[in-house]
mmCIF file of N, CA and C in Angstrom:
data_model
loop_
_atom_site.group_PDB
_atom_site.id
_atom_site.type_symbol
_atom_site.label_atom_id
_atom_site.label_comp_id
_atom_site.label_asym_id
_atom_site.label_seq_id
_atom_site.Cartn_x
_atom_site.Cartn_y
_atom_site.Cartn_z
ATOM 1 N N ARG A 1278 110.641 95.713 53.134
ATOM 2 C CA ARG A 1278 109.340 96.180 52.672
ATOM 3 C C ARG A 1278 108.350 95.022 52.530
ATOM 4 N N VAL A 1279 108.868 93.860 52.162
ATOM 5 C CA VAL A 1279 107.994 92.696 52.017
ATOM 6 C C VAL A 1279 107.404 92.323 53.376
ATOM 7 N N PHE A 1280 108.260 92.273 54.407
ATOM 8 C CA PHE A 1280 107.767 91.924 55.739
ATOM 9 C C PHE A 1280 106.777 92.970 56.236
ATOM 10 N N GLU A 1281 107.051 94.232 55.973
ATOM 11 C CA GLU A 1281 106.128 95.295 56.376
ATOM 12 C C GLU A 1281 104.758 95.085 55.725
ATOM 13 N N ALA A 1282 104.735 94.770 54.447
ATOM 14 C CA ALA A 1282 103.472 94.515 53.743
ATOM 15 C C ALA A 1282 102.771 93.281 54.311
ATOM 16 N N GLU A 1283 103.539 92.259 54.646
ATOM 17 C CA GLU A 1283 102.947 91.048 55.211
ATOM 18 C C GLU A 1283 102.336 91.322 56.585
ATOM 19 N N MET A 1284 103.000 92.136 57.384
ATOM 20 C CA MET A 1284 102.460 92.484 58.697
ATOM 21 C C MET A 1284 101.160 93.278 58.548
ATOM 22 N N LYS A 1285 101.141 94.225 57.635
ATOM 23 C CA LYS A 1285 99.914 95.007 57.430
ATOM 24 C C LYS A 1285 98.770 94.108 56.974
ATOM 25 N N GLU A 1286 99.061 93.144 56.121
ATOM 26 C CA GLU A 1286 98.040 92.194 55.674
ATOM 27 C C GLU A 1286 97.575 91.332 56.844
ATOM 28 N N TRP A 1287 98.521 90.855 57.651
ATOM 29 C CA TRP A 1287 98.180 90.006 58.799
ATOM 30 C C TRP A 1287 97.231 90.749 59.733
ATOM 31 N N PHE A 1288 97.492 92.033 59.968
ATOM 32 C CA PHE A 1288 96.676 92.815 60.892
ATOM 33 C C PHE A 1288 95.325 93.205 60.301
ATOM 34 N N ARG A 1289 95.073 92.893 59.075
ATOM 35 C CA ARG A 1289 93.715 93.095 58.532
ATOM 36 C C ARG A 1289 92.748 92.108 59.162
ATOM 37 N N HIS A 1290 93.272 90.996 59.687
ATOM 38 C CA HIS A 1290 92.421 89.940 60.232
ATOM 39 C C HIS A 1290 92.588 89.753 61.741
ATOM 40 N N ASP A 1291 93.666 90.256 62.297
ATOM 41 C CA ASP A 1291 93.941 90.086 63.722
ATOM 42 C C ASP A 1291 94.273 91.433 64.348
ATOM 43 N N GLU A 1292 93.857 91.614 65.614
ATOM 44 C CA GLU A 1292 94.031 92.901 66.274
ATOM 45 C C GLU A 1292 95.394 93.077 66.918
ATOM 46 N N LEU A 1293 95.910 92.038 67.538
ATOM 47 C CA LEU A 1293 97.188 92.109 68.232
ATOM 48 C C LEU A 1293 97.925 90.787 68.080
ATOM 49 N N LEU A 1294 99.231 90.840 68.299
ATOM 50 C CA LEU A 1294 100.067 89.652 68.271
ATOM 51 C C LEU A 1294 100.799 89.575 69.604
ATOM 52 N N LEU A 1295 100.748 88.420 70.248
ATOM 53 C CA LEU A 1295 101.487 88.173 71.475
ATOM 54 C C LEU A 1295 102.583 87.177 71.144
ATOM 55 N N THR A 1296 103.818 87.539 71.452
ATOM 56 C CA THR A 1296 104.955 86.678 71.150
ATOM 57 C C THR A 1296 105.986 86.809 72.267
ATOM 58 N N GLY A 1297 106.910 85.880 72.288
ATOM 59 C CA GLY A 1297 108.036 86.047 73.196
ATOM 60 C C GLY A 1297 108.826 87.270 72.773
ATOM 61 N N ALA A 1298 109.535 87.858 73.707
ATOM 62 C CA ALA A 1298 110.314 89.050 73.367
ATOM 63 C C ALA A 1298 111.679 88.698 72.802
ATOM 64 N N VAL A 1299 112.221 87.586 73.225
ATOM 65 C CA VAL A 1299 113.540 87.160 72.745
ATOM 66 C C VAL A 1299 113.545 85.651 72.546
ATOM 67 N N GLY A 1300 114.475 85.201 71.731
ATOM 68 C CA GLY A 1300 114.665 83.772 71.540
ATOM 69 C C GLY A 1300 115.642 83.239 72.577
ATOM 70 N N PRO A 1301 116.060 82.010 72.390
ATOM 71 C CA PRO A 1301 117.006 81.437 73.351
ATOM 72 C C PRO A 1301 118.303 82.241 73.394
ATOM 73 N N ALA A 1302 118.825 82.403 74.579
ATOM 74 C CA ALA A 1302 120.094 83.117 74.739
ATOM 75 C C ALA A 1302 121.239 82.251 74.215
ATOM 76 N N PRO A 1303 122.213 82.868 73.563
ATOM 77 C CA PRO A 1303 123.357 82.094 73.083
ATOM 78 C C PRO A 1303 124.230 81.645 74.260
ATOM 79 N N ARG A 1304 124.918 80.553 74.060
ATOM 80 C CA ARG A 1304 125.881 80.126 75.081
ATOM 81 C C ARG A 1304 126.955 81.200 75.210
ATOM 82 N N ILE A 1305 127.348 81.491 76.421
ATOM 83 C CA ILE A 1305 128.325 82.562 76.656
ATOM 84 C C ILE A 1305 129.638 82.293 75.929
ATOM 85 N N ASP A 1306 130.018 81.023 75.792
ATOM 86 C CA ASP A 1306 131.286 80.717 75.128
ATOM 87 C C ASP A 1306 131.197 80.787 73.607
ATOM 88 N N SER A 1307 129.987 80.964 73.063
ATOM 89 C CA SER A 1307 129.844 81.079 71.612
ATOM 90 C C SER A 1307 129.523 82.506 71.170
ATOM 91 N N TYR A 1308 129.334 83.384 72.117
ATOM 92 C CA TYR A 1308 128.958 84.755 71.800
ATOM 93 C C TYR A 1308 130.187 85.568 71.435
ATOM 94 N N GLN A 1309 130.104 86.259 70.311
ATOM 95 C CA GLN A 1309 131.198 87.113 69.877
ATOM 96 C C GLN A 1309 130.743 88.567 69.929
ATOM 97 N N VAL A 1310 131.469 89.366 70.651
ATOM 98 C CA VAL A 1310 131.133 90.786 70.764
ATOM 99 C C VAL A 1310 131.515 91.474 69.459
ATOM 100 N N LYS A 1311 130.562 92.218 68.901
ATOM 101 C CA LYS A 1311 130.809 92.974 67.679
ATOM 102 C C LYS A 1311 130.603 94.443 68.002
ATOM 103 N N LEU A 1312 131.575 95.230 67.669
ATOM 104 C CA LEU A 1312 131.484 96.652 67.971
ATOM 105 C C LEU A 1312 130.663 97.412 66.946
ATOM 106 N N ASN A 1313 130.529 96.872 65.768
ATOM 107 C CA ASN A 1313 129.749 97.513 64.713
ATOM 108 C C ASN A 1313 128.510 96.683 64.428
ATOM 109 N N ARG A 1314 127.750 97.083 63.460
ATOM 110 C CA ARG A 1314 126.553 96.331 63.068
ATOM 111 C C ARG A 1314 126.927 94.914 62.661
ATOM 112 N N GLY A 1315 125.951 94.044 62.700
ATOM 113 C CA GLY A 1315 126.189 92.681 62.259
ATOM 114 C C GLY A 1315 126.316 91.686 63.386
ATOM 115 N N GLY A 1316 126.060 92.119 64.624
ATOM 116 C CA GLY A 1316 126.127 91.205 65.753
ATOM 117 C C GLY A 1316 124.931 90.261 65.762
ATOM 118 N N MET A 1317 124.996 89.252 66.621
ATOM 119 C CA MET A 1317 123.930 88.278 66.738
ATOM 120 C C MET A 1317 122.658 88.956 67.249
ATOM 121 N N VAL A 1318 121.533 88.639 66.650
ATOM 122 C CA VAL A 1318 120.247 89.181 67.074
ATOM 123 C C VAL A 1318 119.482 88.059 67.756
ATOM 124 N N THR A 1319 119.134 88.240 69.017
ATOM 125 C CA THR A 1319 118.350 87.231 69.725
ATOM 126 C C THR A 1319 116.943 87.734 70.026
ATOM 127 N N GLY A 1320 116.711 89.033 69.878
ATOM 128 C CA GLY A 1320 115.391 89.585 70.154
ATOM 129 C C GLY A 1320 114.553 89.672 68.895
ATOM 130 N N PHE A 1321 113.250 89.777 69.098
ATOM 131 C CA PHE A 1321 112.317 89.888 67.985
ATOM 132 C C PHE A 1321 111.866 91.324 67.765
ATOM 133 N N PHE A 1322 112.551 92.280 68.403
ATOM 134 C CA PHE A 1322 112.149 93.679 68.308
ATOM 135 C C PHE A 1322 112.454 94.275 66.940
ATOM 136 N N THR A 1323 113.603 93.944 66.412
ATOM 137 C CA THR A 1323 114.084 94.572 65.179
ATOM 138 C C THR A 1323 113.113 94.402 64.026
ATOM 139 N N MET A 1324 112.601 93.201 63.860
ATOM 140 C CA MET A 1324 111.711 92.961 62.714
ATOM 141 C C MET A 1324 110.453 93.822 62.778
ATOM 142 N N PHE A 1325 109.936 94.033 63.973
ATOM 143 C CA PHE A 1325 108.732 94.855 64.087
ATOM 144 C C PHE A 1325 109.057 96.332 63.920
ATOM 145 N N ASN A 1326 110.243 96.745 64.336
ATOM 146 C CA ASN A 1326 110.671 98.121 64.063
ATOM 147 C C ASN A 1326 110.744 98.361 62.561
ATOM 148 N N HIS A 1327 111.302 97.407 61.836
ATOM 149 C CA HIS A 1327 111.410 97.547 60.381
ATOM 150 C C HIS A 1327 110.045 97.514 59.696
ATOM 151 N N ALA A 1328 109.084 96.848 60.322
ATOM 152 C CA ALA A 1328 107.736 96.782 59.747
ATOM 153 C C ALA A 1328 106.909 98.017 60.100
ATOM 154 N N HIS A 1329 107.476 98.899 60.915
ATOM 155 C CA HIS A 1329 106.799 100.140 61.326
ATOM 156 C C HIS A 1329 105.474 99.879 62.042
ATOM 157 N N VAL A 1330 105.482 98.890 62.927
ATOM 158 C CA VAL A 1330 104.304 98.608 63.750
ATOM 159 C C VAL A 1330 104.701 98.764 65.218
ATOM 160 N N PRO A 1331 103.770 99.197 66.063
ATOM 161 C CA PRO A 1331 104.100 99.392 67.477
ATOM 162 C C PRO A 1331 104.268 98.059 68.198
ATOM 163 N N ALA A 1332 105.225 98.020 69.105
ATOM 164 C CA ALA A 1332 105.469 96.813 69.890
ATOM 165 C C ALA A 1332 106.015 97.221 71.250
ATOM 166 N N ALA A 1333 105.735 96.407 72.248
ATOM 167 C CA ALA A 1333 106.239 96.659 73.599
ATOM 168 C C ALA A 1333 106.567 95.322 74.248
ATOM 169 N N ALA A 1334 107.675 95.288 74.976
ATOM 170 C CA ALA A 1334 108.057 94.099 75.735
ATOM 171 C C ALA A 1334 107.714 94.334 77.209
ATOM 172 N N ILE A 1335 107.142 93.301 77.828
ATOM 173 C CA ILE A 1335 106.692 93.408 79.203
ATOM 174 C C ILE A 1335 107.257 92.239 80.003
ATOM 175 N N PRO A 1336 107.905 92.509 81.147
ATOM 176 C CA PRO A 1336 108.339 91.397 82.002
ATOM 177 C C PRO A 1336 107.133 90.528 82.348
ATOM 178 N N PHE A 1337 107.344 89.204 82.387
ATOM 179 C CA PHE A 1337 106.209 88.296 82.561
ATOM 180 C C PHE A 1337 106.415 87.283 83.675
ATOM 181 N N GLY A 1338 107.602 87.196 84.207
ATOM 182 C CA GLY A 1338 107.847 86.228 85.263
ATOM 183 C C GLY A 1338 109.263 85.712 85.193
ATOM 184 N N LEU A 1339 109.487 84.596 85.882
ATOM 185 C CA LEU A 1339 110.808 83.994 85.899
ATOM 186 C C LEU A 1339 110.729 82.553 85.397
ATOM 187 N N HIS A 1340 111.710 82.164 84.620
ATOM 188 C CA HIS A 1340 111.844 80.790 84.154
ATOM 189 C C HIS A 1340 112.195 79.910 85.348
ATOM 190 N N SER A 1341 112.010 78.598 85.233
ATOM 191 C CA SER A 1341 112.354 77.694 86.330
ATOM 192 C C SER A 1341 113.840 77.758 86.683
ATOM 193 N N ASN A 1342 114.673 78.249 85.734
ATOM 194 C CA ASN A 1342 116.106 78.384 86.031
ATOM 195 C C ASN A 1342 116.437 79.724 86.678
ATOM 196 N N GLY A 1343 115.406 80.528 86.959
ATOM 197 C CA GLY A 1343 115.612 81.796 87.644
ATOM 198 C C GLY A 1343 115.798 82.995 86.732
ATOM 199 N N MET A 1344 115.930 82.782 85.440
ATOM 200 C CA MET A 1344 116.128 83.892 84.513
ATOM 201 C C MET A 1344 114.788 84.578 84.206
ATOM 202 N N PRO A 1345 114.811 85.891 84.004
ATOM 203 C CA PRO A 1345 113.566 86.612 83.712
ATOM 204 C C PRO A 1345 113.020 86.280 82.328
ATOM 205 N N LEU A 1346 111.706 86.301 82.216
ATOM 206 C CA LEU A 1346 111.014 86.085 80.947
ATOM 207 C C LEU A 1346 110.193 87.326 80.615
ATOM 208 N N SER A 1347 109.951 87.543 79.335
ATOM 209 C CA SER A 1347 109.104 88.657 78.924
ATOM 210 C C SER A 1347 108.293 88.261 77.703
ATOM 211 N N VAL A 1348 107.211 88.982 77.501
ATOM 212 C CA VAL A 1348 106.391 88.807 76.313
ATOM 213 C C VAL A 1348 106.404 90.114 75.540
ATOM 214 N N GLN A 1349 106.002 90.032 74.294
ATOM 215 C CA GLN A 1349 105.950 91.220 73.446
ATOM 216 C C GLN A 1349 104.554 91.323 72.837
ATOM 217 N N ILE A 1350 103.986 92.503 72.927
ATOM 218 C CA ILE A 1350 102.704 92.802 72.311
ATOM 219 C C ILE A 1350 102.998 93.610 71.052
ATOM 220 N N VAL A 1351 102.441 93.188 69.930
ATOM 221 C CA VAL A 1351 102.634 93.886 68.660
ATOM 222 C C VAL A 1351 101.253 94.252 68.124
ATOM 223 N N GLY A 1352 101.129 95.463 67.629
ATOM 224 C CA GLY A 1352 99.855 95.914 67.094
ATOM 225 C C GLY A 1352 99.989 96.397 65.667
ATOM 226 N N PRO A 1353 98.869 96.662 65.023
ATOM 227 C CA PRO A 1353 98.889 97.183 63.662
ATOM 228 C C PRO A 1353 99.398 98.623 63.637
ATOM 229 N N PRO A 1354 99.708 99.122 62.469
ATOM 230 C CA PRO A 1354 100.150 100.518 62.371
ATOM 231 C C PRO A 1354 99.145 101.459 63.053
ATOM 232 N N GLN A 1355 99.676 102.448 63.726
ATOM 233 C CA GLN A 1355 98.886 103.489 64.394
ATOM 234 C C GLN A 1355 98.166 102.998 65.654
ATOM 235 N N ALA A 1356 98.467 101.794 66.148
ATOM 236 C CA ALA A 1356 97.772 101.262 67.337
ATOM 237 C C ALA A 1356 98.643 101.343 68.582
ATOM 238 N N ASP A 1357 99.462 102.368 68.670
ATOM 239 C CA ASP A 1357 100.372 102.520 69.808
ATOM 240 C C ASP A 1357 99.624 102.516 71.144
ATOM 241 N N VAL A 1358 98.517 103.246 71.212
ATOM 242 C CA VAL A 1358 97.759 103.343 72.463
ATOM 243 C C VAL A 1358 97.214 101.975 72.851
ATOM 244 N N ASP A 1359 96.727 101.195 71.899
ATOM 245 C CA ASP A 1359 96.216 99.855 72.195
ATOM 246 C C ASP A 1359 97.326 98.950 72.724
ATOM 247 N N VAL A 1360 98.501 99.018 72.118
ATOM 248 C CA VAL A 1360 99.633 98.214 72.575
ATOM 249 C C VAL A 1360 100.002 98.597 74.003
ATOM 250 N N LEU A 1361 100.046 99.880 74.301
ATOM 251 C CA LEU A 1361 100.375 100.332 75.657
ATOM 252 C C LEU A 1361 99.280 99.953 76.651
ATOM 253 N N ARG A 1362 98.036 100.010 76.234
ATOM 254 C CA ARG A 1362 96.919 99.653 77.122
ATOM 255 C C ARG A 1362 96.993 98.164 77.499
ATOM 256 N N ILE A 1363 97.230 97.302 76.529
ATOM 257 C CA ILE A 1363 97.356 95.860 76.800
ATOM 258 C C ILE A 1363 98.595 95.597 77.654
ATOM 259 N N SER A 1364 99.683 96.291 77.355
ATOM 260 C CA SER A 1364 100.906 96.139 78.148
ATOM 261 C C SER A 1364 100.653 96.487 79.611
ATOM 262 N N ALA A 1365 99.940 97.576 79.845
ATOM 263 C CA ALA A 1365 99.625 97.998 81.212
ATOM 264 C C ALA A 1365 98.739 96.968 81.910
ATOM 265 N N ALA A 1366 97.798 96.385 81.177
ATOM 266 C CA ALA A 1366 96.916 95.365 81.760
ATOM 267 C C ALA A 1366 97.715 94.118 82.156
ATOM 268 N N ILE A 1367 98.663 93.720 81.317
ATOM 269 C CA ILE A 1367 99.505 92.567 81.647
ATOM 270 C C ILE A 1367 100.346 92.874 82.881
ATOM 271 N N GLU A 1368 100.926 94.061 82.915
ATOM 272 C CA GLU A 1368 101.753 94.428 84.059
ATOM 273 C C GLU A 1368 100.926 94.499 85.341
ATOM 274 N N ALA A 1369 99.691 94.979 85.251
ATOM 275 C CA ALA A 1369 98.826 95.044 86.434
ATOM 276 C C ALA A 1369 98.452 93.642 86.915
ATOM 277 N N ALA A 1370 98.249 92.724 85.976
ATOM 278 C CA ALA A 1370 97.882 91.353 86.331
ATOM 279 C C ALA A 1370 99.079 90.548 86.829
ATOM 280 N N ARG A 1371 100.273 90.887 86.361
ATOM 281 C CA ARG A 1371 101.490 90.162 86.732
ATOM 282 C C ARG A 1371 102.575 91.146 87.154
ATOM 283 N N PRO A 1372 102.401 91.802 88.317
ATOM 284 C CA PRO A 1372 103.394 92.780 88.761
ATOM 285 C C PRO A 1372 104.778 92.134 88.837
ATOM 286 N N TRP A 1373 105.780 92.903 88.512
ATOM 287 C CA TRP A 1373 107.122 92.318 88.418
ATOM 288 C C TRP A 1373 108.199 93.152 89.110
ATOM 289 N N ALA A 1374 107.952 94.399 89.386
ATOM 290 C CA ALA A 1374 109.015 95.285 89.867
ATOM 291 C C ALA A 1374 109.645 94.804 91.173
ATOM 292 N N HIS A 1375 108.916 94.048 91.961
ATOM 293 C CA HIS A 1375 109.440 93.562 93.245
ATOM 294 C C HIS A 1375 110.186 92.237 93.101
ATOM 295 N N ARG A 1376 110.163 91.629 91.911
ATOM 296 C CA ARG A 1376 110.778 90.314 91.712
ATOM 297 C C ARG A 1376 112.114 90.462 91.004
ATOM 298 N N TRP A 1377 113.138 89.893 91.584
ATOM 299 C CA TRP A 1377 114.476 89.933 91.006
ATOM 300 C C TRP A 1377 115.026 88.519 90.944
ATOM 301 N N PRO A 1378 115.768 88.191 89.875
ATOM 302 C CA PRO A 1378 116.402 86.879 89.823
ATOM 303 C C PRO A 1378 117.379 86.716 90.987
ATOM 304 N N ALA A 1379 117.602 85.480 91.410
ATOM 305 C CA ALA A 1379 118.517 85.211 92.527
ATOM 306 C C ALA A 1379 119.893 85.821 92.284
ATOM 307 N N LEU A 1380 120.357 85.795 91.044
ATOM 308 C CA LEU A 1380 121.671 86.351 90.734
ATOM 309 C C LEU A 1380 121.741 87.824 91.115
ATOM 310 N N ALA A 1381 120.700 88.579 90.804
ATOM 311 C CA ALA A 1381 120.685 90.000 91.146
ATOM 312 C C ALA A 1381 120.713 90.195 92.656
ATOM 313 N N GLU A 1382 119.956 89.374 93.365
ATOM 314 C CA GLU A 1382 119.944 89.474 94.825
ATOM 315 C C GLU A 1382 121.309 89.101 95.384
ATOM 316 N N ASP A 1383 121.926 88.068 94.813
ATOM 317 C CA ASP A 1383 123.248 87.652 95.270
ATOM 318 C C ASP A 1383 124.277 88.755 95.075
ATOM 319 N N LEU A 1384 124.120 89.538 94.037
ATOM 320 C CA LEU A 1384 125.074 90.599 93.739
ATOM 321 C C LEU A 1384 124.642 91.945 94.328
ATOM 322 N N SER A 1385 123.589 91.921 95.131
ATOM 323 C CA SER A 1385 123.056 93.131 95.758
ATOM 324 C C SER A 1385 122.629 94.171 94.725
ATOM 325 N N LEU A 1386 122.063 93.688 93.618
ATOM 326 C CA LEU A 1386 121.606 94.600 92.575
ATOM 327 C C LEU A 1386 120.114 94.916 92.690
ATOM 328 N N ALA A 1387 119.406 94.138 93.475
ATOM 329 C CA ALA A 1387 117.968 94.342 93.592
ATOM 330 C C ALA A 1387 117.682 95.613 94.384
ATOM 331 N N ALA A 1388 116.646 96.303 93.947
ATOM 332 C CA ALA A 1388 116.234 97.522 94.664
ATOM 333 C C ALA A 1388 115.656 97.120 96.018
ATOM 334 N N GLY A 1389 116.005 97.829 97.013
ATOM 335 C CA GLY A 1389 115.669 97.464 98.373
ATOM 336 C C GLY A 1389 114.334 97.831 98.808
#
């Protein structure tokens, strides 16, 4: 509830928040699979869900190592349409559906 109140206060002065969608990926040898709650959280989605504010993640390109990157647009409460509108503008400016990481192409996972 504290974070939710802080987000509502923050949005009194700012219209949207642009952030990365996820943090650094854990090393594969340090990742522990958890079947129940309590697993490692690497994305920033959960906090905004708990704050009850709209958010959307949009593919944004590829890192120099070939891994996909994304950004997240977060808006104030009730601004779902604004978040989707900005998301669509980013996607139109940086089309991504035709771009696949080399690994996907190597495994024949890319859409033809």
